[in-house]
Coordinates of C-alpha atoms in Angstrom, one line a residue:
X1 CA -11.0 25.1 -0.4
X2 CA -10.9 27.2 -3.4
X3 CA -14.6 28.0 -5.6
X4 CA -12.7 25.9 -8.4
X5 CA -12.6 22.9 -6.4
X6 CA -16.1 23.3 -4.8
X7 CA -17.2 23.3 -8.3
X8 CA -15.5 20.4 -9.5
X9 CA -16.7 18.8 -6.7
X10 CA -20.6 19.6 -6.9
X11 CA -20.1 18.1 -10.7
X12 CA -18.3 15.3 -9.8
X13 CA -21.2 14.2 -7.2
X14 CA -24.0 14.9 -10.1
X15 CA -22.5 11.8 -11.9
X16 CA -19.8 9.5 -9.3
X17 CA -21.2 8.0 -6.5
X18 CA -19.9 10.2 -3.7
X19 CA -18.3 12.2 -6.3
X20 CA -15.5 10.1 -6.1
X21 CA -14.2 6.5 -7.9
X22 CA -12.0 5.5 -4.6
X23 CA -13.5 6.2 -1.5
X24 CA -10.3 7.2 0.2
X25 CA -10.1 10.1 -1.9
X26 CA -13.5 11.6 -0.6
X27 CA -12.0 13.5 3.1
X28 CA -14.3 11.8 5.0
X29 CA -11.8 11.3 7.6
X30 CA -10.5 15.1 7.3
X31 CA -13.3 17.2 6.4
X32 CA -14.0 19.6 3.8
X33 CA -14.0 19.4 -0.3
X34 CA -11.8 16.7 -2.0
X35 CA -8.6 18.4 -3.9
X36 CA -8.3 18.3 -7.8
X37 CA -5.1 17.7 -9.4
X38 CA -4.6 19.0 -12.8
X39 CA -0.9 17.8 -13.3
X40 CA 1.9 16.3 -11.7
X41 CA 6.2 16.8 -12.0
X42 CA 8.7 15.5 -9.4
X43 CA 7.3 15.8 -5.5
X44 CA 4.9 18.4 -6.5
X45 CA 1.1 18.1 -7.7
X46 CA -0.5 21.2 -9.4
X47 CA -4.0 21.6 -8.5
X48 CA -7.0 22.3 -10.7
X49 CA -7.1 25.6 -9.0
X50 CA -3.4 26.4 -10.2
X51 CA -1.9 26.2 -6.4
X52 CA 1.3 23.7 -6.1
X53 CA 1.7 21.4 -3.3
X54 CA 4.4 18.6 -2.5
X55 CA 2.7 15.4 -2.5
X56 CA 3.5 13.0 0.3
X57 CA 0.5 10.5 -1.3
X58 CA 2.6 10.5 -4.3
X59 CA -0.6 7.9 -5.9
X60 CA -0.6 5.8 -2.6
X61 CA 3.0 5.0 -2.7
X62 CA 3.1 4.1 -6.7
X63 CA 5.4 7.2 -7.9
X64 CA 8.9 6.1 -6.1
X65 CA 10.4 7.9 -8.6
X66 CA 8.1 10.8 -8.9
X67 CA 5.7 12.6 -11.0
X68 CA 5.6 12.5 -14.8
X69 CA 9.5 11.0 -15.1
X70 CA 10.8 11.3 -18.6
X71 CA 12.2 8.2 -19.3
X72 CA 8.9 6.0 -18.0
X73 CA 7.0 8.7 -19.9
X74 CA 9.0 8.1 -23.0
X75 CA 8.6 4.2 -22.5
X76 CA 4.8 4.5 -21.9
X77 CA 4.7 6.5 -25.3
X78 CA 6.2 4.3 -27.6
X79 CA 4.3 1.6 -25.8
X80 CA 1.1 3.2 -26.6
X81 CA 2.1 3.7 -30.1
X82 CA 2.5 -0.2 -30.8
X83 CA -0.6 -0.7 -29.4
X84 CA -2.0 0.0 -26.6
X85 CA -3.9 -3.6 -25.9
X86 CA -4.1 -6.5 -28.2
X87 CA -5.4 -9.7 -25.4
X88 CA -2.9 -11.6 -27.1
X89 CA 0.6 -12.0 -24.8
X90 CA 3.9 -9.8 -25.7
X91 CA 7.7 -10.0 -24.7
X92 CA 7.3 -7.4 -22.4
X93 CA 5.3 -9.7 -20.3
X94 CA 8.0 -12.2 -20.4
X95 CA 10.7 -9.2 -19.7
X96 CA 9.1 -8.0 -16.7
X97 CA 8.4 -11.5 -15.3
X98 CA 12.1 -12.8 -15.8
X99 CA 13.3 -9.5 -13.7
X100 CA 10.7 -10.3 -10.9
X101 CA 12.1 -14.0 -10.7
X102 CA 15.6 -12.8 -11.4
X103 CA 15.4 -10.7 -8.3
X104 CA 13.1 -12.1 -5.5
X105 CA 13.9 -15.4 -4.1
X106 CA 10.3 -16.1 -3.0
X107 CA 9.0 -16.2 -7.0
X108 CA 10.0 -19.0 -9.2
X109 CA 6.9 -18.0 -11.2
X110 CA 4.8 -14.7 -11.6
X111 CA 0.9 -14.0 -12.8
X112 CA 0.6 -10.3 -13.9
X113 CA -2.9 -9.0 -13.1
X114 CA -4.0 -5.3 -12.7
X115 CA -4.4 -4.6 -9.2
X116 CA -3.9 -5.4 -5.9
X117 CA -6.9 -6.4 -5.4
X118 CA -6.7 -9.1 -8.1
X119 CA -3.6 -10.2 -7.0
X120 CA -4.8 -11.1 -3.5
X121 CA -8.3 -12.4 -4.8
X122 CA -6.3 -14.9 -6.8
X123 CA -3.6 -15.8 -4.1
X124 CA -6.4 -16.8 -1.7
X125 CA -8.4 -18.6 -4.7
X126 CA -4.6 -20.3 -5.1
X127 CA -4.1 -21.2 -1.5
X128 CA -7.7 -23.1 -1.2
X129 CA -7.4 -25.0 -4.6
X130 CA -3.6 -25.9 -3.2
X131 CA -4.7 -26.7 -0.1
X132 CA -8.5 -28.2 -0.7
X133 CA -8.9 -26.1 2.8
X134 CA -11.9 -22.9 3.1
X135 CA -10.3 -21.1 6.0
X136 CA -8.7 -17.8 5.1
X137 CA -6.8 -16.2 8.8
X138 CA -6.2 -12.8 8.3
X139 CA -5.1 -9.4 10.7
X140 CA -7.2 -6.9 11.5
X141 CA -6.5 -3.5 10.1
X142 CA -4.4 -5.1 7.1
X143 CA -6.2 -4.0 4.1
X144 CA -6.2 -6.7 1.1
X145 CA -8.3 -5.4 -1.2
X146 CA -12.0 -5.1 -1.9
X147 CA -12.8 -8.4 -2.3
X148 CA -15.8 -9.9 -0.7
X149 CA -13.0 -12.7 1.7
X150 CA -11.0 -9.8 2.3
X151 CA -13.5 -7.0 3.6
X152 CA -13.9 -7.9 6.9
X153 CA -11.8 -6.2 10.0
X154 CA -10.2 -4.6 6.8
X155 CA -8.2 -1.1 7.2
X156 CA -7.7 1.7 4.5
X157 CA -10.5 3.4 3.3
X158 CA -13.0 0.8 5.3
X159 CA -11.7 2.4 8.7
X160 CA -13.4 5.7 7.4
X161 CA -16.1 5.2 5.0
X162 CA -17.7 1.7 6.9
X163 CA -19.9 1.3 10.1
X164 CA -17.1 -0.4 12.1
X165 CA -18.5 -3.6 11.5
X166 CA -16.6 -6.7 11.0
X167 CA -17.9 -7.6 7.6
X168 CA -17.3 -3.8 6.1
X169 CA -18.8 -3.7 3.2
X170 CA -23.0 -4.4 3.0
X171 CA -23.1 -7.1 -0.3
X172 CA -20.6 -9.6 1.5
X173 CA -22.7 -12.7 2.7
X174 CA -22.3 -13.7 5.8
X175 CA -21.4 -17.7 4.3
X176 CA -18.3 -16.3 2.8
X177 CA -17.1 -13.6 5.5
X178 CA -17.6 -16.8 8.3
X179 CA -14.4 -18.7 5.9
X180 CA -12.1 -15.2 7.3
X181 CA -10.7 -15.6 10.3
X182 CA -9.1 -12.5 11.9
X183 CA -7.2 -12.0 14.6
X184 CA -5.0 -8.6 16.1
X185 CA -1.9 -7.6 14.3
X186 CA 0.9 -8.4 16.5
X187 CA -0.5 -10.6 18.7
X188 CA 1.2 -14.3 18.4
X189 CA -0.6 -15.5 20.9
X190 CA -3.9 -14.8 19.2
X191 CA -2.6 -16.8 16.0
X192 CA -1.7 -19.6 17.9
X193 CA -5.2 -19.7 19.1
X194 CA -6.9 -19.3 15.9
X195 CA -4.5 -22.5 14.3
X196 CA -5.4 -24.9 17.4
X197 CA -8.9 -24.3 17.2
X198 CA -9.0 -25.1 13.4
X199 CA -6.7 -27.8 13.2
X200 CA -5.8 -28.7 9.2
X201 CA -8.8 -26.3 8.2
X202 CA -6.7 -23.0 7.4
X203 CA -5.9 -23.0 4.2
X204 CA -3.3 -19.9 4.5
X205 CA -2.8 -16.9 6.4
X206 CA -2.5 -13.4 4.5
X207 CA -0.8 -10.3 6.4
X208 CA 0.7 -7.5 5.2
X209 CA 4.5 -7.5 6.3
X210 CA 4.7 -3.3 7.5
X211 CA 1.4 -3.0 7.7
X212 CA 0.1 0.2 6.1
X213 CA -3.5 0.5 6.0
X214 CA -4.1 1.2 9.8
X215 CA -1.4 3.5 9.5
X216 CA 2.1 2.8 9.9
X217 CA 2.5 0.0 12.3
X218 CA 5.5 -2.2 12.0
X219 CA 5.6 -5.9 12.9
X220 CA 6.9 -6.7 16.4
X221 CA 10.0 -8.5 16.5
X222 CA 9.7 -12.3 15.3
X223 CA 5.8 -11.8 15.0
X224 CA 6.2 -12.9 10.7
X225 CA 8.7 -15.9 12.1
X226 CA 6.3 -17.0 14.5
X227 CA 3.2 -16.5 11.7
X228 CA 4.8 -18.3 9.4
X229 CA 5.6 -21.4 11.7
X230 CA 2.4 -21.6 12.7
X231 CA 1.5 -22.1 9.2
X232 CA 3.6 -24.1 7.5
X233 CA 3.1 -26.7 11.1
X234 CA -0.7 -27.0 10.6
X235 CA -0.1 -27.4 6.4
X236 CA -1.3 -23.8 5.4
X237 CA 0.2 -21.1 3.3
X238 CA 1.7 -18.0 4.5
X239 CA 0.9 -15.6 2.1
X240 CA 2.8 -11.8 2.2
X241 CA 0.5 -9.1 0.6
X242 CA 3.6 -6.6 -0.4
X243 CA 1.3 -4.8 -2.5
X244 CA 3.0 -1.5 -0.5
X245 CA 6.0 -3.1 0.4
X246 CA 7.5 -4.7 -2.6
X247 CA 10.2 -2.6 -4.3
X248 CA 9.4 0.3 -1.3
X249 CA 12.1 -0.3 1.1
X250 CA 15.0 -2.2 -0.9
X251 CA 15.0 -3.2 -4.7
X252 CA 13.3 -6.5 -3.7
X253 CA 10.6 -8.0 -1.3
X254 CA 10.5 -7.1 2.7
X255 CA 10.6 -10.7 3.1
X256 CA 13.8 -11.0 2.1
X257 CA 14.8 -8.3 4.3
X258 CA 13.9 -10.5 7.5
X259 CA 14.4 -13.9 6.4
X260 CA 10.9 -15.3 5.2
X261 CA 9.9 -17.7 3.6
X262 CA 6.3 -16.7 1.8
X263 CA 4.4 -19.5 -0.2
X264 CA 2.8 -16.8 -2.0
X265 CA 3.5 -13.2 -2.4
X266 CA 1.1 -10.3 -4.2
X267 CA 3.1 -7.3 -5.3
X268 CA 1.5 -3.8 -6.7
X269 CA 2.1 -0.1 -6.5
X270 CA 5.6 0.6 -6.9
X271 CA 6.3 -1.9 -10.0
X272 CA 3.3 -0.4 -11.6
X273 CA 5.2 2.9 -12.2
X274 CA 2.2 4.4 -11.9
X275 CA -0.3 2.0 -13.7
X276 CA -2.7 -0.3 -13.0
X277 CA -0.4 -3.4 -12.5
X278 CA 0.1 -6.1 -9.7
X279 CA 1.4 -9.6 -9.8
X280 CA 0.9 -12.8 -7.8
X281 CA 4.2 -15.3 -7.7
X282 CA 5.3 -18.3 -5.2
X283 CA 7.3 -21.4 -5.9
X284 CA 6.5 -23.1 -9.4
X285 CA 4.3 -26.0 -7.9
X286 CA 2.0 -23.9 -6.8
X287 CA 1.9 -21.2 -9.2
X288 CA 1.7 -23.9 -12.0
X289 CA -2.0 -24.8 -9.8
X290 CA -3.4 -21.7 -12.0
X291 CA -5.2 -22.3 -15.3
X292 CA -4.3 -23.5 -17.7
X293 CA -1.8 -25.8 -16.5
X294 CA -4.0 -26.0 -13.4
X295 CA -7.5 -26.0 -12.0
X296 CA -7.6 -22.8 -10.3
X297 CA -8.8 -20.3 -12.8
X298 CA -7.8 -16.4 -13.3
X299 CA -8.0 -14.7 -16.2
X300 CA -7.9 -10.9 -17.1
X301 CA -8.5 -9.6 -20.4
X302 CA -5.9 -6.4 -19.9
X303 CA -3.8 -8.3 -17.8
X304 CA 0.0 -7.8 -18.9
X305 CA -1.1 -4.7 -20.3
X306 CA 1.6 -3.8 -22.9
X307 CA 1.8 -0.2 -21.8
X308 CA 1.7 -1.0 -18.0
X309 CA 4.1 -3.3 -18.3
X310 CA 7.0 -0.8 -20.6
X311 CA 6.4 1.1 -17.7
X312 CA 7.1 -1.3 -14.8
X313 CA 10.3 -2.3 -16.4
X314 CA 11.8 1.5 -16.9
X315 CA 11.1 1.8 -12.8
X316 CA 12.1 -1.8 -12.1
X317 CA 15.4 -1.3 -14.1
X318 CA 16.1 2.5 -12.7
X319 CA 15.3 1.2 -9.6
X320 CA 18.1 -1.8 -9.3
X321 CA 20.6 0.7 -11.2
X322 CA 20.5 3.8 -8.7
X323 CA 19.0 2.5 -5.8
X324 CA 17.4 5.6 -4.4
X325 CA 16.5 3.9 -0.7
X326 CA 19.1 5.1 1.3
X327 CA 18.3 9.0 0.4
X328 CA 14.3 8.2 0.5
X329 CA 15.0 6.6 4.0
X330 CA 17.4 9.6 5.2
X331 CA 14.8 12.1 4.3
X332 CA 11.7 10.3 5.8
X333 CA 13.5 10.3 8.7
X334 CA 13.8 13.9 8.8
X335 CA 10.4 14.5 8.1
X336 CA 9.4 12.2 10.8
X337 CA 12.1 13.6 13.4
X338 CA 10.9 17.3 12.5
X339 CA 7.2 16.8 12.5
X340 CA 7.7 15.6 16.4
X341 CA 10.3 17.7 17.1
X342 CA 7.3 20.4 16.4
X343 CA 4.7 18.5 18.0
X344 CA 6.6 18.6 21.1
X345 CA 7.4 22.1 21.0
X346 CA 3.9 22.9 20.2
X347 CA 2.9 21.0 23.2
X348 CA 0.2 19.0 20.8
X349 CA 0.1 14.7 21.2
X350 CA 1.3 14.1 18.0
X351 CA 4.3 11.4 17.6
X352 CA 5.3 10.0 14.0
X353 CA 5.6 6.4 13.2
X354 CA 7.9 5.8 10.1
X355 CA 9.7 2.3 9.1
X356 CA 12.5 3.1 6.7
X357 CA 10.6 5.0 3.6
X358 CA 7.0 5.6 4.9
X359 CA 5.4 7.2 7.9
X360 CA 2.1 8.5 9.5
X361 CA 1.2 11.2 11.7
X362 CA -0.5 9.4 14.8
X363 CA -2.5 11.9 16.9
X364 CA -1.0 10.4 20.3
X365 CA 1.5 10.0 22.4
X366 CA 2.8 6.3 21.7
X367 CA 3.1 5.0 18.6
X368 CA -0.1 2.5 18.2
X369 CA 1.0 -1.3 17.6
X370 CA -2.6 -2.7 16.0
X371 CA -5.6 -1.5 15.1
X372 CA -7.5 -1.3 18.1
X373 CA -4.6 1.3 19.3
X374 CA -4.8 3.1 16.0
X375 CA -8.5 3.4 16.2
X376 CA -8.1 5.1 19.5
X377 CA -6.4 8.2 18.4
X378 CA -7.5 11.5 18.1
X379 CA -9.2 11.7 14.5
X380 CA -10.2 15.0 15.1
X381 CA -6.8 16.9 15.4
X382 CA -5.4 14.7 12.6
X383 CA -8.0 16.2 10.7
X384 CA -7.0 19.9 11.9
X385 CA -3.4 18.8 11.4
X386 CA -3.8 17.5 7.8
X387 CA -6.0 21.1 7.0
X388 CA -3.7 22.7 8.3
X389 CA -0.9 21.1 5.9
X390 CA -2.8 21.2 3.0
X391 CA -3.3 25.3 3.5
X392 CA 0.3 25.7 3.9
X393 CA 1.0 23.5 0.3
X394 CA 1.8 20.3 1.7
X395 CA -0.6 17.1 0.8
X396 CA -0.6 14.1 3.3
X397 CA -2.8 11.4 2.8
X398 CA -6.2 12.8 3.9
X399 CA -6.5 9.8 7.1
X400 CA -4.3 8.7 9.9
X401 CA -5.2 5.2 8.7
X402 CA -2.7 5.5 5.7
X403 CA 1.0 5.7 4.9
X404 CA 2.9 8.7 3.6
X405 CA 5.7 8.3 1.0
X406 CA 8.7 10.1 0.1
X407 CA 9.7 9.5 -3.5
X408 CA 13.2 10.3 -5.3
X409 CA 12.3 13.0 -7.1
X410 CA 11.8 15.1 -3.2
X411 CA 15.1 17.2 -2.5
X412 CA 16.2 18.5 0.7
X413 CA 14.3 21.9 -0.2
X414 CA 10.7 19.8 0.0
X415 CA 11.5 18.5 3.4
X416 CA 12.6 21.6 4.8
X417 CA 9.2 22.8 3.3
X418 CA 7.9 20.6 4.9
X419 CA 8.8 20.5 8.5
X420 CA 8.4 24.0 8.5
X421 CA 4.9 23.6 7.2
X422 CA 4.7 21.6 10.2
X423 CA 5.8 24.1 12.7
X424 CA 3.7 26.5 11.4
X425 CA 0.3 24.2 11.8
X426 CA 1.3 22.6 15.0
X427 CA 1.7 26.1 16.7
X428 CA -2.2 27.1 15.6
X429 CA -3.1 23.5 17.0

């Protein structure tokens, strides 16, 4: 990495914890000094050190429509010029939640909060005050967030930076990581289990429809069906965290895509447009359990943030207008199709794992199906594979446990860039 970076670095760790303020950003899993953007346009990032990449992270799957778009920029400044927080509610709250309702058949009414994280802290607070029921079921690998209930068998950033414990964060006591129940992604069987031996004690079960935080690693099928049975026969919620996969692979939920039925579903990322903003919605009688019509309190001083919001209805509204899936889908493919057509030439174990508009890189031969399958792959020549990438201008997201993203703004020149960046690495490998 360049002398600029290593010195932004060796500041940034004089004053951040780990130099960092997310600790997927820190290349723990890949090695080396963390990049620097300066500035963003399109697919492409410009680093701090001047050199131009096209950016498969695109902000963890936020920027569907790419970097620095003039019309959510344009939206975002008049925004700011009203005001950029006032803690006091504004029609663009209302705006943005009639769309959401409008559109997803799951939500008859919406809490705007300002992260993922919130919104899956509150739909488990929901779900027990619903429910009068402690138990939490979750997967393992599905990454909900850093809440305390949610850290345990988590993915992401967890996989990478924690000891591989259970509970993987120290802080979390052990009273409140024994209410999480966690079984294997995929595994029916295993869910089944976990219901009869806690007859009316669950109060929901939480699991990220594509899962995307242990890698890529779509659901088998009728594993959601069968979840959500099991649920809704023993009384608990079933609760879809489509932080990623709202608004990533249609204009509208993944449930809808395969029939479910969610109780409760968190949303994040792509209806931020790029800002910190997530929502929580279900069916009105239990949404109407939050304060203050109800007794399950949430609150957030900056939630509905007036600027966050002008921007989630510019991509919200651009999105249902030009629906940009089909293209985003054609050229994942591609990538995915050309990074293993390499691999195999190169005679390295690589294969590529891609659901519609996201994939990752697996460094094996089979595509993994849970966590304990993802875990087993060769870290090490990711690693090499994801240096490699970077060098030749392409930035993946710096661990195997994460999702890449094509957005609208890539054109057919970026994937060719990109598969031919690919070539080029897997023939050193």
């Amino acid at each position: 990495m360049s002398l600029k970076h290593n010195e932004l670095s060796s500041r940034a760790i004089a004053v951040i914890p780990g130099g960092v303020n997310s600790p997927v950003r820190a290349f723990n899993a890949v090695g080396g000094t963390p990049i620097y953007v300066a500035a963003g346009r399109g697919s492409k990032i410009t680093l701090a050190d001047g050199r131009e990449c096209i950016d498969c992270c695109c902000s963890w799957g936020a920027m569907i429509l790419g970097h620095g778009d003039p019309e959510v920029a344009e939206a975002v400044h008049c925004a700011a010029l009203r005001g950029t927080t006032f803690g006091i509610s504004t029609p663009g709250e209302i705006e943005l939640a009639e769309r959401l309702v409008r559109v997803l058949p799951a939500i008859e009414k919406v809490r705007l909060v300002n992260s993922g994280t919130e919104a899956v802290m509150t739909a488990i607070r929901l779900a027990r005050g619903v429910t009068g029921r402690d138990l939490i079921l979750k997967c393992e690998g599905c990454y909900h967030g850093h809440s305390d209930a949610m850290l345990v068998a988590a993915g992401s950033g967890v996989l990478t930076a924690g000891d591989g414990a259970q509970v993987a964060s120290a802080g979390i006591p052990h009273s409140i990581a024994h209410d999480t129940l966690v079984i294997p992604y995929n595994d029916s069987a295993a869910a089944q289990r976990a219901f009869a031996a806690h007859p009316g004690k669950i109060a929901a079960i939480i699991v990220e429809p594509v899962a995307g935080n242990m890698g890529c690693v779509p659901p088998l099928p009728n594993y959601l069906q069968t979840l959500e049975k099991l649920a809704h026969a023993d009384g608990a919620l079933f609760i879809c965290d489509e932080v990623i996969n709202a608004f990533r692979f249609h204009f509208g939920l993944y449930s809808d895509l395969v029939g479910l039925h969610p109780d409760i579903v968190t949303m994040g990322k792509v209806m931020g447009g790029g800002f910190p903003l997530a929502a929580v919605g279900g069916r009105a009688e239990i949404m109407d359990a939050l304060a203050p019509t109800g007794s399950v309190y949430q609150a957030g001083t900056l939630s509905g943030n007036p600027v966050a919001v002008a921007a989630a209805n510019v991509v919200l509204a651009r999105l249902e207008k030009e629906s940009p899936y089909e293209k985003i889908a054609r050229y994942t493919k591609a990538v995915a199709e050309g990074i293993e057509a390499a691999a195999k030439d190169a005679n390295v174990p690589l294969c590529v794992q891609r659901y519609e508009t996201v994939f990752t890189p697996f460094a094996t031969t089979q595509p993994p199906r849970n966590l304990a399958e993802s875990k087993a792959c060769d870290a090490s020549l990711y690693a090499r594979f994801f240096q490699g990438m970077l060098a030749r201008g392409v930035y993946l997201e710096p661990s195997q446990f994460e999702v890449n993203f094509i957005s609208a703004a890539h054109t057919q020149m970026d994937i060719e860039k990109i598969i031919s960046a690919a070539k080029e690495t897997l023939e050193t490998l």
